[in-house]
mmCIF file of C-alpha atoms and ligand atoms in Angstrom:
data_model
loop_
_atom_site.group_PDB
_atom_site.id
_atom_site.type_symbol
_atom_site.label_atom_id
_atom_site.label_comp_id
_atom_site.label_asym_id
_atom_site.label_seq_id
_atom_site.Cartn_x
_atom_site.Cartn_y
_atom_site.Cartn_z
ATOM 1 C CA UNK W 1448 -17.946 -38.867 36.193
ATOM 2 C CA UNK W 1449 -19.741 -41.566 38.033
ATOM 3 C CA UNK W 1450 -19.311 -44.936 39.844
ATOM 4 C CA UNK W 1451 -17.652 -47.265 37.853
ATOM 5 C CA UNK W 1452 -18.741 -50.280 39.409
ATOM 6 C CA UNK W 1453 -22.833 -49.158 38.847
ATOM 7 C CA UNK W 1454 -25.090 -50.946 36.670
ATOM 8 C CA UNK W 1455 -27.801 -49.489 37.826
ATOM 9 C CA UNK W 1456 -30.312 -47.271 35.408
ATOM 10 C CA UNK W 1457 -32.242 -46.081 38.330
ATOM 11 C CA UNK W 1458 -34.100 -43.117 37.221
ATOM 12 C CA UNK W 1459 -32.874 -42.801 33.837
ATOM 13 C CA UNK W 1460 -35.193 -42.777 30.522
ATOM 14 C CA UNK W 1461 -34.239 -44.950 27.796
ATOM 15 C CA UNK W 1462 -35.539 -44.785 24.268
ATOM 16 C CA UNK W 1463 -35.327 -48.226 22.338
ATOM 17 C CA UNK W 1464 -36.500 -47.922 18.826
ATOM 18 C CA UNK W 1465 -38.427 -51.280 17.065
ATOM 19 C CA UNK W 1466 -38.984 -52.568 20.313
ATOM 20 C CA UNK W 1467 -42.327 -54.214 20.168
ATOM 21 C CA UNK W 1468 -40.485 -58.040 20.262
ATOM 22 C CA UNK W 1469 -37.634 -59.479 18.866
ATOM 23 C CA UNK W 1470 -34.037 -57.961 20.267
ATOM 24 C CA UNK W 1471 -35.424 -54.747 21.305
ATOM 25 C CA UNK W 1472 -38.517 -55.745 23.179
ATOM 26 C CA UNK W 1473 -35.451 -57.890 25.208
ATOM 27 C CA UNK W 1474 -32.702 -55.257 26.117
ATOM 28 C CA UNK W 1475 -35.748 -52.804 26.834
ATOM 29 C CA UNK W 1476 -36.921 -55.114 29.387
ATOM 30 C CA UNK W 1477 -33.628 -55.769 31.020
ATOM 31 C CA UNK W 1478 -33.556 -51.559 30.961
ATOM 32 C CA UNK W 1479 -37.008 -51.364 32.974
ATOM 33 C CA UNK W 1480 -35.653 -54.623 35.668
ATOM 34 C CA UNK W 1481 -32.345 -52.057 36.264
ATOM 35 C CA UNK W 1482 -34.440 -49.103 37.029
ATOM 36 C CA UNK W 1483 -35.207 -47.510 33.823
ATOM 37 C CA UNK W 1484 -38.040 -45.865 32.266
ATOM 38 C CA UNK W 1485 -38.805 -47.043 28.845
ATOM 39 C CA UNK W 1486 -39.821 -45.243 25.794
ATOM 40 C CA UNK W 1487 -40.066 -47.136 22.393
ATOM 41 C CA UNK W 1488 -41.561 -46.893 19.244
ATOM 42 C CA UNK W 1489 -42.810 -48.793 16.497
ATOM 43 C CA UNK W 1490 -43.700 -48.540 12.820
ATOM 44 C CA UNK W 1491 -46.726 -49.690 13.099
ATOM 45 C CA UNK W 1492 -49.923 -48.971 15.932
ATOM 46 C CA UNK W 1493 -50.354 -52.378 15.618
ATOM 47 C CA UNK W 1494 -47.414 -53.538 16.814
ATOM 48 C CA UNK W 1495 -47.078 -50.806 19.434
ATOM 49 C CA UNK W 1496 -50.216 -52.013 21.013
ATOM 50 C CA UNK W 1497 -48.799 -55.311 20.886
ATOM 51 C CA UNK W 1498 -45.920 -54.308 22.760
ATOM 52 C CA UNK W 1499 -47.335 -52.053 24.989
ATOM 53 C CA UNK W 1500 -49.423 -55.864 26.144
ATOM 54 C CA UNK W 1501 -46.341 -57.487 26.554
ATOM 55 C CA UNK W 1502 -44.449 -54.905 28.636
ATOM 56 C CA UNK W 1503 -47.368 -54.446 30.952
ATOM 57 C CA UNK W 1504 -47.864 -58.300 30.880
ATOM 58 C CA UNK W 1505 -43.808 -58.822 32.011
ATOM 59 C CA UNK W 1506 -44.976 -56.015 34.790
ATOM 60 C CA UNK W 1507 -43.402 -53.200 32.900
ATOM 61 C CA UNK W 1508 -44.749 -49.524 32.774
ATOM 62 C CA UNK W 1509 -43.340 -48.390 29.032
ATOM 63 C CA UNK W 1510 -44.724 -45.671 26.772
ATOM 64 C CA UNK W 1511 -44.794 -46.341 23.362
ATOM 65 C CA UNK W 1512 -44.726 -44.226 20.081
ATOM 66 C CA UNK W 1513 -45.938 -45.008 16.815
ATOM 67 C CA UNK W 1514 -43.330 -43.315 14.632
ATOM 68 C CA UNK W 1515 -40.934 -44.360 11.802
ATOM 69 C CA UNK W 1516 -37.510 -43.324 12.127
ATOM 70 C CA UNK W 1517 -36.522 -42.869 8.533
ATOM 71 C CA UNK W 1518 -38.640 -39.987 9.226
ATOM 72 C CA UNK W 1519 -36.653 -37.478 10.321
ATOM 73 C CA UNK W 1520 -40.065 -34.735 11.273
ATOM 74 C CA UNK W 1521 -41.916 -37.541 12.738
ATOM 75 C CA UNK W 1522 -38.679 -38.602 14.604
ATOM 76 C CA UNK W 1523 -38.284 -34.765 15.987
ATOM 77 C CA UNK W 1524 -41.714 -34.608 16.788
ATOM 78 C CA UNK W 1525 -41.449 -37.834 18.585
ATOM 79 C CA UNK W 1526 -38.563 -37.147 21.126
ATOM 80 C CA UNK W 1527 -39.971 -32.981 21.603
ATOM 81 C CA UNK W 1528 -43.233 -35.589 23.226
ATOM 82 C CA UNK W 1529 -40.859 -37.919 24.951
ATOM 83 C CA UNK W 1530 -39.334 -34.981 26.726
ATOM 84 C CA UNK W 1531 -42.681 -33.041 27.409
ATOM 85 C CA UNK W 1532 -44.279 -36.417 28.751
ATOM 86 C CA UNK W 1533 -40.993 -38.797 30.285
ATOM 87 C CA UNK W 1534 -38.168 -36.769 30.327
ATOM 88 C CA UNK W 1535 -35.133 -36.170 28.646
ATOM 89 C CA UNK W 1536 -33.759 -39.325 27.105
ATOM 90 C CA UNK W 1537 -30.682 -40.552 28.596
ATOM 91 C CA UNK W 1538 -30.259 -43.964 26.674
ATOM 92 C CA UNK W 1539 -31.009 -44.155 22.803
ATOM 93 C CA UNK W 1540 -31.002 -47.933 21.258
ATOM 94 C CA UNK W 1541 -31.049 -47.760 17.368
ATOM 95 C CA UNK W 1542 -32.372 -51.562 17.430
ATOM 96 C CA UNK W 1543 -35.167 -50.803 14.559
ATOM 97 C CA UNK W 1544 -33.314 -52.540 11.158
ATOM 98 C CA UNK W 1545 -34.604 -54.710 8.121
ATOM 99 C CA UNK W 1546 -32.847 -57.178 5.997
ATOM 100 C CA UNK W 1547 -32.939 -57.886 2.648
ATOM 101 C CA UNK W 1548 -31.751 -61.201 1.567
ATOM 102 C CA UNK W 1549 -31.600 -60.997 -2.617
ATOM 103 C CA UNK W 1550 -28.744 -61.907 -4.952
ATOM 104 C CA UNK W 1551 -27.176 -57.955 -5.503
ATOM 105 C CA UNK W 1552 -27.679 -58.357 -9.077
ATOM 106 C CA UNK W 1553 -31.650 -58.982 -8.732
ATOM 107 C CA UNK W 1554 -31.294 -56.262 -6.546
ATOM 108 C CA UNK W 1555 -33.236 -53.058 -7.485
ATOM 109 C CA UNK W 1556 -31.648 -49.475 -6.376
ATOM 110 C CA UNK W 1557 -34.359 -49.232 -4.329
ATOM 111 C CA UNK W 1558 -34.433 -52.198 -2.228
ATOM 112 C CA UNK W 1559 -30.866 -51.346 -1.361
ATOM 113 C CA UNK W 1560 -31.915 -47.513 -0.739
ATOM 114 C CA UNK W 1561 -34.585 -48.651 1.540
ATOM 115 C CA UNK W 1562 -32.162 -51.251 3.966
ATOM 116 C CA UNK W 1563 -29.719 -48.245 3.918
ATOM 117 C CA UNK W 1564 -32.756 -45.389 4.625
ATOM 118 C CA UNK W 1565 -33.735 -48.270 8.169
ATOM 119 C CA UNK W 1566 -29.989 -49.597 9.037
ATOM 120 C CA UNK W 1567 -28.055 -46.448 8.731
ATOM 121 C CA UNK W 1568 -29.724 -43.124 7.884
ATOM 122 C CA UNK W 1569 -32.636 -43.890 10.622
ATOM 123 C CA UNK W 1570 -29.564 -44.135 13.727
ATOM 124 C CA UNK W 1571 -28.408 -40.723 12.393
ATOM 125 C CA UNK W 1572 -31.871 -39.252 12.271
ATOM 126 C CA UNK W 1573 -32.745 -40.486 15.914
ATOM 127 C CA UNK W 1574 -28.806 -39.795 17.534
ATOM 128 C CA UNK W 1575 -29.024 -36.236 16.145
ATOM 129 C CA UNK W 1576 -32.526 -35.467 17.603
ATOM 130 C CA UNK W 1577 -31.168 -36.887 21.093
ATOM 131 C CA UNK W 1578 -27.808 -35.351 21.323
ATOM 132 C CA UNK W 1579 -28.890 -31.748 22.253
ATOM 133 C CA UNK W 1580 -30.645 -32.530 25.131
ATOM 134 C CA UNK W 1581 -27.674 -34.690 25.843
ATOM 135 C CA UNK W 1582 -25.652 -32.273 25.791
ATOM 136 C CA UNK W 1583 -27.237 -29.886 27.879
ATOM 137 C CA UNK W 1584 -27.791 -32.430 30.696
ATOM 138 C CA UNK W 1585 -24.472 -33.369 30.810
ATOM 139 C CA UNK W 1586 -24.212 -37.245 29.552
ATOM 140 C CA UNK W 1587 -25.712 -39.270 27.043
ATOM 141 C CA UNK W 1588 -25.406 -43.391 25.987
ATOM 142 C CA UNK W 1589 -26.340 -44.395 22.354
ATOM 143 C CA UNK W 1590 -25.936 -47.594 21.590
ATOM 144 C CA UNK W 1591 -26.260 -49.028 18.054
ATOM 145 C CA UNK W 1592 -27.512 -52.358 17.143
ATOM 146 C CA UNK W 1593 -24.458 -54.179 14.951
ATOM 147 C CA UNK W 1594 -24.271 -57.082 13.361
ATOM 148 C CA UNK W 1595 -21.849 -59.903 12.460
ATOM 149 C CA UNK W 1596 -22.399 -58.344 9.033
ATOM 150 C CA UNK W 1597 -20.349 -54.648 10.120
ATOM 151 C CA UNK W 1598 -17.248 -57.004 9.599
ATOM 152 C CA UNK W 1599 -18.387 -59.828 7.221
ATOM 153 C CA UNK W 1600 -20.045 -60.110 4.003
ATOM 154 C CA UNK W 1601 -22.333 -63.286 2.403
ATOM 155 C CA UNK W 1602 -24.229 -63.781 -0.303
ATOM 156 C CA UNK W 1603 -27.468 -61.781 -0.609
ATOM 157 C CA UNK W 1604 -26.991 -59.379 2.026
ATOM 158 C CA UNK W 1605 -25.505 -56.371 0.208
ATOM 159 C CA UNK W 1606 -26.925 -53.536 1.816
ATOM 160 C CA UNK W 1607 -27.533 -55.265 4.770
ATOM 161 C CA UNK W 1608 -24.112 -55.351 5.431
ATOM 162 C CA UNK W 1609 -23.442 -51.650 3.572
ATOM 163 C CA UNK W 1610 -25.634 -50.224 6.386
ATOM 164 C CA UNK W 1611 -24.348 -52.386 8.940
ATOM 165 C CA UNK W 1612 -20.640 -51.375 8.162
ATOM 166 C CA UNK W 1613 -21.676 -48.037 8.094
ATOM 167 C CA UNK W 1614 -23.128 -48.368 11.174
ATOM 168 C CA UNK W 1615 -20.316 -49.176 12.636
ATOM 169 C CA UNK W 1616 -18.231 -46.018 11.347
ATOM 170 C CA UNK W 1617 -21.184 -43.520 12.630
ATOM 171 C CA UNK W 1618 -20.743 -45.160 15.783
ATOM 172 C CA UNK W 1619 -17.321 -44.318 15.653
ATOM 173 C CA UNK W 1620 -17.848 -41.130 14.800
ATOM 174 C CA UNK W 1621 -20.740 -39.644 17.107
ATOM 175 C CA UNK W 1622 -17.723 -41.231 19.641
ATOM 176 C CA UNK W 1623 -15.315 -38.692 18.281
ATOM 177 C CA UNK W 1624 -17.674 -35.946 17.415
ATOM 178 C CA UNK W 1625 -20.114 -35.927 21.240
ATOM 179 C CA UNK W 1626 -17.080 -37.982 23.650
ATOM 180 C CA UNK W 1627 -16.112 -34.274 24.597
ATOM 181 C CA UNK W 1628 -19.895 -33.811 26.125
ATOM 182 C CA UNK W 1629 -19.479 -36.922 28.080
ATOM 183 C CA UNK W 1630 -21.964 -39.222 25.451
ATOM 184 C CA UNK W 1631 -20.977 -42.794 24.476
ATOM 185 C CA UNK W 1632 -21.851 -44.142 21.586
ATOM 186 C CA UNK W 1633 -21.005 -47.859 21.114
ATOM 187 C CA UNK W 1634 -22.471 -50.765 19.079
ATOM 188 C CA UNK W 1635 -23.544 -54.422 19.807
ATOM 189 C CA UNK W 1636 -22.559 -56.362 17.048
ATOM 190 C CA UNK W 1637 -25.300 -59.990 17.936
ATOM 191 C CA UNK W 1638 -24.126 -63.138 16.599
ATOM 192 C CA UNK W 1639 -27.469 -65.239 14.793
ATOM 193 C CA UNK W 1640 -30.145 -64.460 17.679
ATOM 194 C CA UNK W 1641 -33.166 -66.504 17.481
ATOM 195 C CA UNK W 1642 -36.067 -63.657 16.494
ATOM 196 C CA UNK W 1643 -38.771 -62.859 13.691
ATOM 197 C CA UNK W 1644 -35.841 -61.345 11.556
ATOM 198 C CA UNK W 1645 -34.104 -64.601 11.392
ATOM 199 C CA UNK W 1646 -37.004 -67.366 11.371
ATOM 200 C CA UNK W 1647 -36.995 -68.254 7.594
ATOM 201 C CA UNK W 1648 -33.371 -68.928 7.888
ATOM 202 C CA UNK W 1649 -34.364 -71.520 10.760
ATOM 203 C CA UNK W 1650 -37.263 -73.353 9.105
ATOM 204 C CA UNK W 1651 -37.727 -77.285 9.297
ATOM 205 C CA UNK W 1652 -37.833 -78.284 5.649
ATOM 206 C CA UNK W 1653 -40.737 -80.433 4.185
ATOM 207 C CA UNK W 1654 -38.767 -83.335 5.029
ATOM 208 C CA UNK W 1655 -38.556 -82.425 8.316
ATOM 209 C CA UNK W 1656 -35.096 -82.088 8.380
ATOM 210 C CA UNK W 1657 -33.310 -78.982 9.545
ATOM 211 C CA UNK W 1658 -32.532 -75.686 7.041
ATOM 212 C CA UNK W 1659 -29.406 -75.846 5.949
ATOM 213 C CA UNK W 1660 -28.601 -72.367 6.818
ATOM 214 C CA UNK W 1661 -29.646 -73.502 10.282
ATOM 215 C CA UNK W 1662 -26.955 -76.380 10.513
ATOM 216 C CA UNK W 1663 -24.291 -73.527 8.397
ATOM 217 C CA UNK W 1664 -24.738 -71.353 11.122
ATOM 218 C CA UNK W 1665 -24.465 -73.673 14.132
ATOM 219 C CA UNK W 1666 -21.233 -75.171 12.609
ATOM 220 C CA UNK W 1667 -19.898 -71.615 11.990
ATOM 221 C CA UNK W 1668 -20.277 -70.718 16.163
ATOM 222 C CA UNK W 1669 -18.492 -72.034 18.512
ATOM 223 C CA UNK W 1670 -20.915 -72.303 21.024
ATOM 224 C CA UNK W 1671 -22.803 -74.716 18.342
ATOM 225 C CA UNK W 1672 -26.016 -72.813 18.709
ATOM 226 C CA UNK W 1673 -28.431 -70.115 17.845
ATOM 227 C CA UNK W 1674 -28.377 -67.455 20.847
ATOM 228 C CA UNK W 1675 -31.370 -66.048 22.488
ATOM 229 C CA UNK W 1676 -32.007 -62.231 22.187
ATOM 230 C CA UNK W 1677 -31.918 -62.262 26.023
ATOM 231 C CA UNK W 1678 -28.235 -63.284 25.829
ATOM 232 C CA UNK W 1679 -27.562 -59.518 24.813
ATOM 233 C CA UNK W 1680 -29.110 -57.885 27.844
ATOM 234 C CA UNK W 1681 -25.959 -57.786 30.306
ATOM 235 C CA UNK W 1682 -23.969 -56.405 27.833
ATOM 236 C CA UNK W 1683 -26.938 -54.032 26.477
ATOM 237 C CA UNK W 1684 -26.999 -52.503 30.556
ATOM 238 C CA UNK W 1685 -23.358 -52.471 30.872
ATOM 239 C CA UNK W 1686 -23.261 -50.473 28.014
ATOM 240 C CA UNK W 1687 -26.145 -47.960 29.191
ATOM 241 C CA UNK W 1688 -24.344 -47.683 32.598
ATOM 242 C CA UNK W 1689 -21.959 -45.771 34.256
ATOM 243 C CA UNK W 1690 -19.791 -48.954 34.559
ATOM 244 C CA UNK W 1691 -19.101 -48.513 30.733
ATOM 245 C CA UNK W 1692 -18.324 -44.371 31.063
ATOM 246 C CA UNK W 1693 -14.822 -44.886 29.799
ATOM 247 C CA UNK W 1694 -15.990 -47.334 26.859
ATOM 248 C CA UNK W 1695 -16.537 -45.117 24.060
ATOM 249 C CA UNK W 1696 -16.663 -46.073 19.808
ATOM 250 C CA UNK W 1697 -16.315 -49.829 20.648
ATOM 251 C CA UNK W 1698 -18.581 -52.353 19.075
ATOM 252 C CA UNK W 1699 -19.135 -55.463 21.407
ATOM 253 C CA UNK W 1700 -19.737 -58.299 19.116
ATOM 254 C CA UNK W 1701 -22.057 -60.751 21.116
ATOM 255 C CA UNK W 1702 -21.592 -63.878 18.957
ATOM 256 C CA UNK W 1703 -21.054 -66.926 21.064
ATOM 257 C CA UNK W 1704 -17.386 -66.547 19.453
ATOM 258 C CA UNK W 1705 -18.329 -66.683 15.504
ATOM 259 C CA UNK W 1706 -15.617 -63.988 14.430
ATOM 260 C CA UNK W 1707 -13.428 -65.575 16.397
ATOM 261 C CA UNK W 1708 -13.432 -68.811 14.518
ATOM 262 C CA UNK W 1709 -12.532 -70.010 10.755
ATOM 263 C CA UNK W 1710 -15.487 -72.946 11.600
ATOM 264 C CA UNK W 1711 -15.806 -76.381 11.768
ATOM 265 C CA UNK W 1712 -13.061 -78.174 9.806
ATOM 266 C CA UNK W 1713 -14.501 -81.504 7.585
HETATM 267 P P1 NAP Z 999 -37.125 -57.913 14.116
HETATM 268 O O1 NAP Z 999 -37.565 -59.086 14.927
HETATM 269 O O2 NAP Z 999 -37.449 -57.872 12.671
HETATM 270 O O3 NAP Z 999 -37.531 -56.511 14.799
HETATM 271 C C1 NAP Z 999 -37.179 -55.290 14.187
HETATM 272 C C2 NAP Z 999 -38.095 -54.223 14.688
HETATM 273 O O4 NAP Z 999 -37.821 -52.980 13.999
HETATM 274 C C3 NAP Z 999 -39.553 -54.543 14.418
HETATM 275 O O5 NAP Z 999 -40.307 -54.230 15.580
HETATM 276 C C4 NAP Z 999 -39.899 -53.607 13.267
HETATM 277 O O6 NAP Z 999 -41.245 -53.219 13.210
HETATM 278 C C5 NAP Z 999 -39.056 -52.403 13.600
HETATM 279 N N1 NAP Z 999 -38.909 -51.496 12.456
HETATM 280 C C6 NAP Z 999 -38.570 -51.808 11.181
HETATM 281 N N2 NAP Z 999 -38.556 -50.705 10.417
HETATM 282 C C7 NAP Z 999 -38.899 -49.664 11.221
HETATM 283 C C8 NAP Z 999 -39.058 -48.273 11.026
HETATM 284 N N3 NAP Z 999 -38.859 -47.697 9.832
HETATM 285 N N4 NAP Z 999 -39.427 -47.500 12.089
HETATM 286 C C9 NAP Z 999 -39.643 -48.045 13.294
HETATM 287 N N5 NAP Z 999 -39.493 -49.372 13.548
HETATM 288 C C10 NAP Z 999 -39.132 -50.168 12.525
HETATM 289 O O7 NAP Z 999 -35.557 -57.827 14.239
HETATM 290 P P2 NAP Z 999 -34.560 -58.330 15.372
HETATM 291 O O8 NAP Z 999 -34.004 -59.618 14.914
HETATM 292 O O9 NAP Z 999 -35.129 -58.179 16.723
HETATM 293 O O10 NAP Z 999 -33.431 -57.238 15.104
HETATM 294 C C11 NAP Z 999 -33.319 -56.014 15.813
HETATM 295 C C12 NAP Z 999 -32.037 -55.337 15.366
HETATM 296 O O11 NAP Z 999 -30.942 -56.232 15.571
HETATM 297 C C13 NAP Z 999 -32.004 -54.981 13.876
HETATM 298 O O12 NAP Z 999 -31.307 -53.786 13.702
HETATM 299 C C14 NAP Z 999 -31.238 -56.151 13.262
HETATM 300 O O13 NAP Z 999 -30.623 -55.812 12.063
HETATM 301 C C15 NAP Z 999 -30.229 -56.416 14.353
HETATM 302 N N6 NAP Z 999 -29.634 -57.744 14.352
HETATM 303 C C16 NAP Z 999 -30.400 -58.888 14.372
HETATM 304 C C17 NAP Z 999 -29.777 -60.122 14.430
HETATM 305 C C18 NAP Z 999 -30.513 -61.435 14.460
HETATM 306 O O14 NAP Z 999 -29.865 -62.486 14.290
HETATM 307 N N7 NAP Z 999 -31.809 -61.448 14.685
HETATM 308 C C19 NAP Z 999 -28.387 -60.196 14.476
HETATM 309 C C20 NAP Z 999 -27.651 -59.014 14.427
HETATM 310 C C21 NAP Z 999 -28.289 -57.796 14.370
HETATM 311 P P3 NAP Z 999 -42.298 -53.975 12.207
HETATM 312 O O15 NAP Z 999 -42.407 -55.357 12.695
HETATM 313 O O16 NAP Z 999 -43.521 -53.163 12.408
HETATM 314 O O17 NAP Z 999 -41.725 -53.885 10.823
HETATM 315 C C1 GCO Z 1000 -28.492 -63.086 7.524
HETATM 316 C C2 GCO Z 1000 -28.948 -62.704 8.899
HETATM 317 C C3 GCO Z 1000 -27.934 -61.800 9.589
HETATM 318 C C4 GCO Z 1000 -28.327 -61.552 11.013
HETATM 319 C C5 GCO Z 1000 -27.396 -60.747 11.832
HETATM 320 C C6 GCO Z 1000 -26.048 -61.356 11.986
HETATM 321 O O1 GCO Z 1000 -29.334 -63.165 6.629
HETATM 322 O O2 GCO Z 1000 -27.301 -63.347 7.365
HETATM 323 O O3 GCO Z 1000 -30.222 -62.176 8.922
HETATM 324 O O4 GCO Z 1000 -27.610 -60.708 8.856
HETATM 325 O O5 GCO Z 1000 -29.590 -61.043 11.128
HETATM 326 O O6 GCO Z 1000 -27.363 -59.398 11.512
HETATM 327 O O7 GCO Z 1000 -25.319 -60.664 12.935
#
């Protein structure tokens, strides 16, 4: 069943989806410095090209994919070329995800359809086009990107936090359903990281003071800070390791302590 004490990914290939910056871009770098090959994909040829600079700029040799994984035929397609051209994938990352911050009530059924279609249906299209192959090589990791909002609700994030909650009950599940066939599936659930997704929430005003979601959210951590999407790495590889083989349906919530804490008294 392994070496428990192994954090090594030599040799394995690991599929990160939305990878082209922001969280993914980081955990599929720390993939590629512990051995791994990486695969990811993008909406967007624009952004994969951008990526594909980056990686081979940080002295990484990654294959990207344009391909969007609400998609379920151009997700198929996608891991039938991964296989043919890389290999068979041995680490899935559902890290792809949008947010939509509106009041629920100015909230059309659509909007909310379309956070759900990214969040939650996309990690079930992707996980059930990996598993097979999974299965027939004998392991698997899948490892679902979280959020402080699988446990905790605030205003304007409704479906946000209905995908992210669902999230975390699919990762469950796939645990329950696949554990049998030796695949993990866990979550990481990040804390406020510091990326594209979370930059209008960060913005200096026109004063030049700070945004007052930024000084919310500092007072609400206990480590008084925004963390840095690198800050999920270690706990991105232990999870894709054999160090992690008995960890299975967990969600690690990498939050620099925020559900820890009831926040910063007056
Ligand atoms: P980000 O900077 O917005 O990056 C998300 C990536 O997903 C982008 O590359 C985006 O591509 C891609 N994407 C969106 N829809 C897609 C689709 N249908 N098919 C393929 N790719 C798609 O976000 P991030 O902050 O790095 O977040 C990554 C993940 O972590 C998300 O699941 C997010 O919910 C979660 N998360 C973030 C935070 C945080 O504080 N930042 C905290 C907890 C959880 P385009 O740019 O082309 O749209
Ligand atoms: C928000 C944020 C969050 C974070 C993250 C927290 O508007 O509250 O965007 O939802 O992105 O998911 O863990």
């Amino acid at each position: 069943m392994g070496d428990y004490l192994n954090f090594s990914l030599e040799g394995k290939v690991a599929l990160v989806t939305g990878a082209s910056y922001g969280i993914g871009y980081a955990i599929a770098s720390a993939y590629a410095k512990s051995g791994a090959k990486i695969v990811f994909c993008d909406i967007k040829q624009e952004f994969v090209d951008k990526g594909l600079d980056s990686y081979k700029a940080d002295g990484i040799d990654a294959k990207g994919y344009v391909c969007d994984v609400t998609n379920e035929a151009m997700v198929q397609d996608m891991v039938k070329k991964i296989e043919n051209e890389v290999g068979v994938i041995d680490i899935l990352v559902n890290n792809a995800g949008i947010i939509k911050r509106i009041p629920m009530c100015d909230m059309t059924a659509d909007e909310f359809r379309q956070v759900i279609d990214v969040d939650l249906n996309a990690p079930f299209i992707v996980a059930k086009a990996v598993i097979p192959s999974m299965i027939k090589k004998g392991h698997g990791k899948i490892i679902n990107i979280c959020s402080m909002m699988s446990e905790l609700g605030r205003e304007t994030v409704s479906a946000y936090a209905a995908a992210k909650g669902g999230l975390k009950m699919l990762t469950r599940n796939i645990c329950s359903e696949y554990g049998a066939d030796n695949i993990q599936c866990n979550g990481i659930g990040p804390g406020y990281i510091a990326t594209p997704q979370t930059a209008p929430l960060r913005e200096k005003q026109a004063d030049g003071s700070r945004h007052p979601f930024d000084q919310f959210i500092c007072g609400r951590t206990p480590a008084g800070r925004w963390l840095e999407a690198e800050e999920l790495t270690g706990p991105a590889v232990f999870l894709a390791s054999d160090a992690s083989n008995a960890v299975n349906g967990h969600i690690l919530y990498v939050d620099g302590g925020i559900l820890a804490y009831i926040g910063k008294q007056p």
